[in-house]
Amino acid sequence: MGTPTCCKSPGQLDNPGFFFLRALFLLLSCRHVSSQCKILRCNSEYVAATLNLRSGGRNGAVCDALRSYSRCTRRTARTCRGDLAYHSAVHGIEDLMIQNNCSKDGPTSPPRPPAPDHQGFESLDVCDYEKSFLYKHGQPPSYQHCAAFGDPHIRTFHHDFHTCRVEGSWPLLDNDYLFVQATSSPVAKGSNATVTSKKVYQAEIDNLPAAFEDGSVNGGERPGGSSLAIRERSPGRHVEIRADYIGTTIAVRQAGRQLSFAIRAAEEVARAFTAEQDLQLCVGGCPRSQRLSRSPRGRLPAETARALCKELLPVEDVYFQSCVFDVVTSGDANFTMAAHGALEDARVFLPDAEKLHIFQAGASCPRGPASFLLLLLASALWVGL
């Protein structure tokens, strides 16, 4: 990752902040088109078989469920010809079999007992994660918030806050449903090409599009396509992406010459990753070698920067401290808008308003070991693939 830079002078940074963002959404179609096609039943059986799996013995159970899922799709193949949801499911199963090192031959999951209120579940809008979760569990889902803005600064799902030196490409999120990567230089044109059942959103400085890479503004005419949509809140400055089928909302902003990112994700979705996907800034924050002190030294006097930041950020929390750091080191007053935008996103996205403000005593380098939290819960929450 480079040489340790925890106490390096902020003024020495070559490429501060993110100016390129790429997000990839795995599209999950939620409704069947034809009453003859039974793909929705196959999907719901797979969800029931994998929803509550834990790390211990998980891989074997997932493989059993995938083999059952594959068998179910083969049984309904004749009536599902031409059904986009069916073909997406078949490709998704193949990908998951490879990811989990599953053999095609082997045991399958036991049959699911009939649901006591099957009619009620069928009539439910399964493309609405929140409604589906409430129906299944009797309570609304829990949500988590992460943000990246400024020089950059990272607020993790667990309310840790780091100022980082992250040159090159870094994953903010990398789980079973969503991949978000930020980089300090554009990736090669044509990389990570769009494929069937996936959507790509790409933003860079002075190019904050209100559409996915393929020109669409939602998931298309496929069943449940409207559960993924882009909304332009401020032309060229603020875009919001809603993925209701996974209970996720993303905000992308541009302030000055910087991009910022914020997300509100269902806890079950945020935790859906494996040990191989352990490097996620939203989960573990910045690696220790990439963390910086927020003791500002740079182009503007600290008092001038404090006065500018105070106009938009009256509470002297980490957003205020980050604002002062960025304005001092860059000499650019636009950084006040980046910190203010991040705070406004947190105000909307945070489920617990009492956790809006984070206060950190001092701005020195961390003395203890880095708190890199590795979560192994990877429940497959494929709501109607």
Coordinates of C-alpha atoms in Angstrom, one line a residue:
M1 CA 0.0 0.0 0.0
G2 CA 3.0 2.3 0.1
T3 CA 5.2 3.7 2.8
P4 CA 3.7 4.6 6.2
T5 CA 2.3 8.2 6.0
C6 CA 0.5 8.6 9.3
C7 CA 2.5 11.6 10.4
K8 CA 3.4 12.9 6.9
S9 CA 2.8 16.6 6.4
P10 CA -0.5 17.1 4.7
G11 CA 1.0 19.7 2.4
Q12 CA 3.1 16.9 0.8
L13 CA 0.1 15.0 -0.6
D14 CA 0.2 14.7 -4.4
N15 CA -3.3 13.7 -5.2
P16 CA -5.6 14.5 -2.3
G17 CA -9.1 13.2 -2.4
F18 CA -11.1 11.2 -4.8
F19 CA -12.0 12.4 -8.3
F20 CA -13.2 9.2 -9.9
L21 CA -16.0 7.0 -8.6
R22 CA -17.3 3.7 -10.0
A23 CA -20.3 1.8 -8.7
L24 CA -21.5 -1.6 -9.9
F25 CA -25.0 -2.8 -8.9
L26 CA -26.1 -6.4 -9.2
L27 CA -29.6 -6.2 -10.5
L28 CA -32.1 -8.5 -9.0
S29 CA -35.4 -8.9 -10.9
C30 CA -38.2 -9.3 -8.4
R31 CA -41.4 -10.2 -10.3
H32 CA -42.1 -13.0 -12.8
V33 CA -43.7 -11.9 -16.1
S34 CA -45.6 -15.0 -16.9
S35 CA -47.8 -16.9 -14.4
Q36 CA -46.5 -20.1 -16.1
C37 CA -42.9 -19.3 -15.1
K38 CA -42.2 -20.4 -11.6
I39 CA -38.9 -18.5 -11.2
L40 CA -40.2 -16.5 -8.2
R41 CA -40.8 -19.7 -6.3
C42 CA -37.3 -20.9 -7.0
N43 CA -36.0 -17.5 -5.8
S44 CA -38.0 -17.5 -2.6
E45 CA -36.9 -21.1 -1.8
Y46 CA -33.2 -20.0 -2.2
V47 CA -33.8 -17.0 0.0
A48 CA -35.4 -19.2 2.7
A49 CA -32.5 -21.7 2.6
T50 CA -29.7 -19.1 2.9
L51 CA -31.1 -16.2 4.8
N52 CA -30.0 -17.2 8.3
L53 CA -26.7 -18.9 7.5
R54 CA -23.7 -18.0 9.7
S55 CA -20.0 -18.4 9.1
G56 CA -19.7 -21.8 10.6
G57 CA -20.4 -24.5 8.0
R58 CA -21.8 -21.8 5.7
N59 CA -20.1 -22.8 2.5
G60 CA -21.5 -26.3 2.4
A61 CA -25.0 -25.1 3.1
V62 CA -24.7 -22.5 0.4
C63 CA -23.6 -25.1 -2.1
D64 CA -26.6 -27.3 -1.2
A65 CA -28.9 -24.3 -1.6
L66 CA -27.4 -23.4 -5.0
R67 CA -27.7 -27.0 -6.3
S68 CA -31.4 -26.9 -5.2
Y69 CA -31.8 -23.5 -6.9
S70 CA -30.2 -24.8 -10.1
R71 CA -32.5 -27.9 -10.1
C72 CA -35.5 -25.7 -9.6
T73 CA -34.6 -23.4 -12.5
R74 CA -34.1 -26.5 -14.8
R75 CA -37.6 -27.8 -13.9
T76 CA -39.2 -24.5 -15.0
A77 CA -36.9 -23.8 -17.9
R78 CA -39.5 -24.7 -20.6
T79 CA -42.1 -22.2 -19.3
C80 CA -39.5 -19.5 -18.6
R81 CA -38.0 -19.1 -22.0
G82 CA -37.6 -15.4 -22.8
D83 CA -38.1 -14.4 -19.2
L84 CA -35.3 -12.0 -18.2
A85 CA -35.6 -12.8 -14.5
Y86 CA -35.2 -16.5 -15.3
H87 CA -32.1 -16.0 -17.4
S88 CA -30.6 -13.6 -14.9
A89 CA -31.1 -16.2 -12.2
V90 CA -29.4 -18.9 -14.2
H91 CA -26.3 -16.7 -14.8
G92 CA -26.3 -15.6 -11.1
I93 CA -26.3 -19.2 -10.0
E94 CA -23.4 -20.1 -12.2
D95 CA -21.4 -17.1 -10.8
L96 CA -22.2 -18.1 -7.2
M97 CA -21.3 -21.7 -7.8
I98 CA -17.8 -20.6 -9.0
Q99 CA -17.4 -18.1 -6.1
N100 CA -18.2 -20.7 -3.5
N101 CA -16.2 -23.5 -5.2
C102 CA -19.4 -25.6 -5.4
S103 CA -19.5 -28.8 -7.5
K104 CA -22.6 -29.4 -9.7
D105 CA -23.2 -32.8 -8.2
G106 CA -23.9 -33.3 -4.5
P107 CA -26.6 -32.9 -1.8
T108 CA -29.3 -30.3 -2.0
S109 CA -31.2 -28.4 0.6
P110 CA -34.2 -30.1 2.2
P111 CA -37.6 -28.9 0.8
R112 CA -39.1 -25.9 2.4
P113 CA -42.3 -26.4 4.4
P114 CA -45.3 -24.5 3.0
A115 CA -45.6 -20.9 4.2
P116 CA -48.6 -20.4 6.6
D117 CA -49.6 -17.2 4.7
H118 CA -48.5 -17.8 1.2
Q119 CA -51.0 -15.5 -0.4
G120 CA -49.9 -12.6 1.8
F121 CA -46.3 -13.1 0.7
E122 CA -47.1 -13.4 -3.0
S123 CA -49.0 -10.1 -2.9
L124 CA -46.2 -8.3 -1.2
D125 CA -43.9 -6.1 -3.3
V126 CA -40.7 -8.1 -2.9
C127 CA -38.7 -5.4 -4.7
D128 CA -39.2 -3.3 -1.6
Y129 CA -36.5 -4.5 0.8
E130 CA -38.0 -2.7 3.8
K131 CA -41.5 -4.0 3.3
S132 CA -40.3 -7.5 2.7
F133 CA -38.0 -7.5 5.8
L134 CA -40.9 -6.1 7.9
Y135 CA -43.2 -8.9 6.7
K136 CA -40.7 -11.6 7.4
H137 CA -39.3 -10.4 10.7
G138 CA -42.1 -8.3 12.2
Q139 CA -39.8 -5.3 12.6
P140 CA -38.1 -2.8 10.2
P141 CA -34.5 -3.5 9.1
S142 CA -31.5 -1.8 10.7
Y143 CA -29.4 0.5 8.5
Q144 CA -25.8 1.7 8.4
H145 CA -24.1 4.8 7.0
C146 CA -20.7 5.4 5.4
A147 CA -19.2 8.4 3.7
A148 CA -16.0 9.5 1.9
F149 CA -15.3 13.2 1.3
G150 CA -12.7 15.8 1.2
D151 CA -9.0 15.0 1.4
P152 CA -10.3 12.2 1.8
H153 CA -12.0 11.5 5.1
I154 CA -13.8 8.3 5.8
R155 CA -16.7 7.7 8.2
T156 CA -17.2 3.9 8.5
F157 CA -20.3 1.9 9.1
H158 CA -19.1 1.6 12.7
H159 CA -18.7 5.4 13.3
D160 CA -14.9 5.3 13.1
F161 CA -13.5 8.4 11.4
H162 CA -10.2 8.5 9.5
T163 CA -8.3 11.0 7.4
C164 CA -6.4 9.0 4.8
R165 CA -3.8 9.1 2.2
V166 CA -5.3 6.7 -0.3
E167 CA -3.6 7.0 -3.7
G168 CA -4.7 4.8 -6.5
S169 CA -7.9 2.8 -6.5
W170 CA -9.6 1.7 -3.2
P171 CA -12.8 -0.2 -2.6
L172 CA -15.3 1.6 -0.5
L173 CA -17.7 -1.3 -0.7
D174 CA -17.3 -4.8 -2.0
N175 CA -20.0 -7.3 -1.1
D176 CA -22.5 -9.6 -2.7
Y177 CA -24.7 -6.8 -4.0
L178 CA -22.6 -3.7 -4.6
F179 CA -19.1 -2.7 -5.5
V180 CA -18.0 0.9 -5.1
Q181 CA -14.5 2.0 -6.0
A182 CA -12.9 5.4 -5.6
T183 CA -9.6 6.3 -7.3
S184 CA -7.3 9.3 -7.6
S185 CA -6.8 8.7 -11.3
P186 CA -9.2 7.5 -14.0
V187 CA -9.3 3.8 -14.7
A188 CA -8.5 2.4 -18.1
K189 CA -11.3 3.0 -20.6
G190 CA -13.3 -0.1 -21.1
S191 CA -12.4 -1.9 -17.9
N192 CA -15.1 -3.5 -15.8
A193 CA -17.4 -3.6 -18.8
T194 CA -21.1 -3.8 -18.2
V195 CA -22.4 -7.4 -18.4
T196 CA -25.8 -9.0 -18.2
S197 CA -27.6 -8.5 -14.9
K198 CA -25.3 -5.7 -13.7
K199 CA -25.5 -1.9 -13.8
V200 CA -22.5 0.4 -13.7
Y201 CA -22.5 4.1 -12.5
Q202 CA -19.4 6.1 -13.2
A203 CA -18.6 9.7 -12.1
E204 CA -15.6 11.9 -12.3
I205 CA -14.7 15.6 -11.8
D206 CA -17.0 17.8 -13.9
N207 CA -18.9 14.7 -15.1
L208 CA -21.6 13.7 -12.6
P209 CA -24.1 12.0 -14.9
A210 CA -27.7 11.4 -14.0
A211 CA -27.7 8.0 -15.7
F212 CA -25.9 4.7 -15.6
E213 CA -23.1 3.9 -18.0
D214 CA -25.5 2.4 -20.5
G215 CA -27.6 5.6 -20.6
S216 CA -30.5 4.2 -18.6
V217 CA -31.9 5.9 -15.5
N218 CA -33.4 2.7 -13.9
G219 CA -33.2 -1.0 -13.9
G220 CA -35.1 -1.1 -17.2
E221 CA -38.4 -2.7 -18.3
R222 CA -37.5 -6.0 -16.6
P223 CA -39.7 -7.0 -13.6
G224 CA -38.8 -4.8 -10.7
G225 CA -36.6 -2.5 -12.8
S226 CA -38.0 0.6 -11.1
S227 CA -36.5 -0.6 -7.8
L228 CA -33.2 0.8 -9.0
A229 CA -33.3 4.4 -10.1
I230 CA -31.1 7.6 -10.4
R231 CA -32.4 11.0 -9.5
E232 CA -30.5 14.2 -10.2
R233 CA -31.0 16.5 -7.2
S234 CA -28.7 19.3 -8.4
P235 CA -27.5 19.2 -12.0
G236 CA -23.8 18.4 -12.1
R237 CA -23.5 18.6 -8.3
H238 CA -25.6 16.0 -6.6
V239 CA -27.0 12.7 -7.8
E240 CA -28.9 10.1 -5.7
I241 CA -29.1 6.4 -6.6
R242 CA -31.9 4.4 -4.9
A243 CA -31.7 0.6 -4.9
D244 CA -34.9 -0.2 -3.0
Y245 CA -34.6 -4.0 -3.7
I246 CA -31.5 -4.0 -1.4
G247 CA -32.6 -1.2 1.0
T248 CA -29.7 1.0 -0.2
T249 CA -29.5 4.7 -1.1
I250 CA -26.3 6.4 -2.4
A251 CA -25.5 10.1 -2.8
V252 CA -22.7 11.3 -5.0
R253 CA -21.7 15.0 -4.9
Q254 CA -19.1 17.3 -6.4
A255 CA -17.8 20.3 -4.4
G256 CA -15.0 22.3 -6.1
R257 CA -12.6 19.7 -7.5
Q258 CA -13.6 16.9 -5.2
L259 CA -16.2 14.1 -5.4
S260 CA -17.9 12.8 -2.2
F261 CA -19.8 9.6 -1.6
A262 CA -22.4 8.7 1.1
I263 CA -24.5 5.5 1.5
R264 CA -27.3 4.3 3.6
A265 CA -27.4 0.5 3.4
A266 CA -29.4 -2.2 5.1
E267 CA -27.2 -3.8 7.7
E268 CA -27.9 -7.3 6.2
V269 CA -26.6 -6.0 2.9
A270 CA -23.6 -4.2 4.3
R271 CA -22.5 -7.4 6.0
A272 CA -22.9 -9.6 2.9
F273 CA -19.2 -10.2 2.1
T274 CA -16.6 -12.9 2.5
A275 CA -13.1 -13.0 4.0
E276 CA -11.7 -12.4 0.5
Q277 CA -13.6 -9.1 0.4
D278 CA -12.0 -7.8 3.6
L279 CA -10.5 -4.5 2.3
Q280 CA -13.4 -2.1 2.3
L281 CA -13.0 1.5 3.6
C282 CA -16.6 1.6 4.7
V283 CA -16.1 -1.5 6.9
G284 CA -12.6 -1.2 8.3
G285 CA -11.6 2.4 7.5
C286 CA -8.2 3.2 6.2
P287 CA -5.3 0.8 6.8
R288 CA -3.0 2.1 9.6
S289 CA -0.2 3.0 7.1
Q290 CA -2.6 5.2 5.2
R291 CA -4.0 7.3 8.1
L292 CA -3.0 10.9 8.5
S293 CA -2.9 13.3 11.4
R294 CA -5.5 16.1 11.1
S295 CA -3.0 18.7 12.4
P296 CA -3.3 21.2 9.6
R297 CA -0.3 22.9 8.0
G298 CA -0.5 24.5 4.6
R299 CA -1.6 27.4 2.5
L300 CA -4.0 29.3 4.8
P301 CA -3.8 30.3 8.5
A302 CA -5.8 27.9 10.7
E303 CA -7.9 30.8 12.1
T304 CA -9.0 31.9 8.6
A305 CA -10.0 28.3 7.8
R306 CA -11.9 27.9 11.1
A307 CA -13.9 31.1 10.4
L308 CA -14.8 29.8 6.9
C309 CA -15.9 26.4 8.2
K310 CA -17.8 27.9 11.1
E311 CA -20.2 29.5 8.7
L312 CA -21.6 26.2 7.6
L313 CA -20.5 23.9 10.4
P314 CA -21.3 25.5 13.8
V315 CA -20.6 22.3 15.8
E316 CA -16.9 21.6 16.2
D317 CA -17.1 17.9 15.5
V318 CA -15.1 15.7 13.0
Y319 CA -16.8 17.3 10.0
F320 CA -15.7 20.7 11.2
Q321 CA -12.1 19.5 11.9
S322 CA -12.0 17.9 8.5
C323 CA -13.2 21.1 6.9
V324 CA -10.4 23.1 8.6
F325 CA -7.8 20.5 7.6
D326 CA -8.9 20.6 4.0
V327 CA -9.1 24.4 3.7
V328 CA -5.7 24.9 5.4
T329 CA -3.9 22.3 3.3
S330 CA -5.5 23.2 0.0
G331 CA -6.3 26.9 0.3
D332 CA -9.6 26.1 -1.4
A333 CA -12.8 27.4 0.4
N334 CA -14.9 25.0 -1.7
F335 CA -13.9 22.3 0.8
T336 CA -16.4 23.8 3.2
M337 CA -19.1 22.7 0.9
A338 CA -17.7 19.1 0.8
A339 CA -17.8 18.8 4.6
H340 CA -21.2 20.4 4.8
G341 CA -22.6 18.1 2.1
A342 CA -21.3 15.1 4.0
L343 CA -22.9 16.3 7.2
E344 CA -26.2 16.8 5.4
D345 CA -26.1 13.3 3.9
A346 CA -25.4 11.9 7.4
R347 CA -28.3 13.8 8.8
V348 CA -30.6 12.1 6.2
F349 CA -29.0 8.6 6.2
L350 CA -28.1 8.0 9.8
P351 CA -30.7 5.8 11.5
D352 CA -29.7 7.2 14.9
A353 CA -29.6 11.0 15.0
E354 CA -27.7 11.0 18.3
K355 CA -24.7 9.6 16.4
L356 CA -24.7 12.4 13.8
H357 CA -21.8 14.3 15.4
I358 CA -18.5 12.5 16.2
F359 CA -16.0 14.1 18.6
Q360 CA -12.4 13.1 18.6
A361 CA -10.0 14.4 21.3
G362 CA -6.9 15.8 19.6
A363 CA -5.8 15.0 16.0
S364 CA -2.7 13.0 16.6
C365 CA -1.9 9.6 14.9
P366 CA -3.6 6.6 16.5
R367 CA -1.4 4.9 19.1
G368 CA -3.1 1.5 19.4
P369 CA -3.5 -1.2 16.7
A370 CA -5.8 -0.4 13.8
S371 CA -9.4 -1.5 14.4
F372 CA -10.0 -3.4 11.2
L373 CA -13.3 -5.2 11.7
L374 CA -13.8 -8.3 9.6
L375 CA -17.4 -9.4 9.4
L376 CA -18.0 -12.9 8.1
L377 CA -21.8 -12.9 7.9
A378 CA -22.7 -13.4 4.2
S379 CA -26.4 -14.3 4.1
A380 CA -27.6 -14.5 0.5
L381 CA -30.5 -12.1 0.4
W382 CA -31.4 -12.5 -3.2
V383 CA -34.9 -11.0 -3.2
G384 CA -36.3 -12.5 -6.3
L385 CA -33.2 -12.8 -8.5

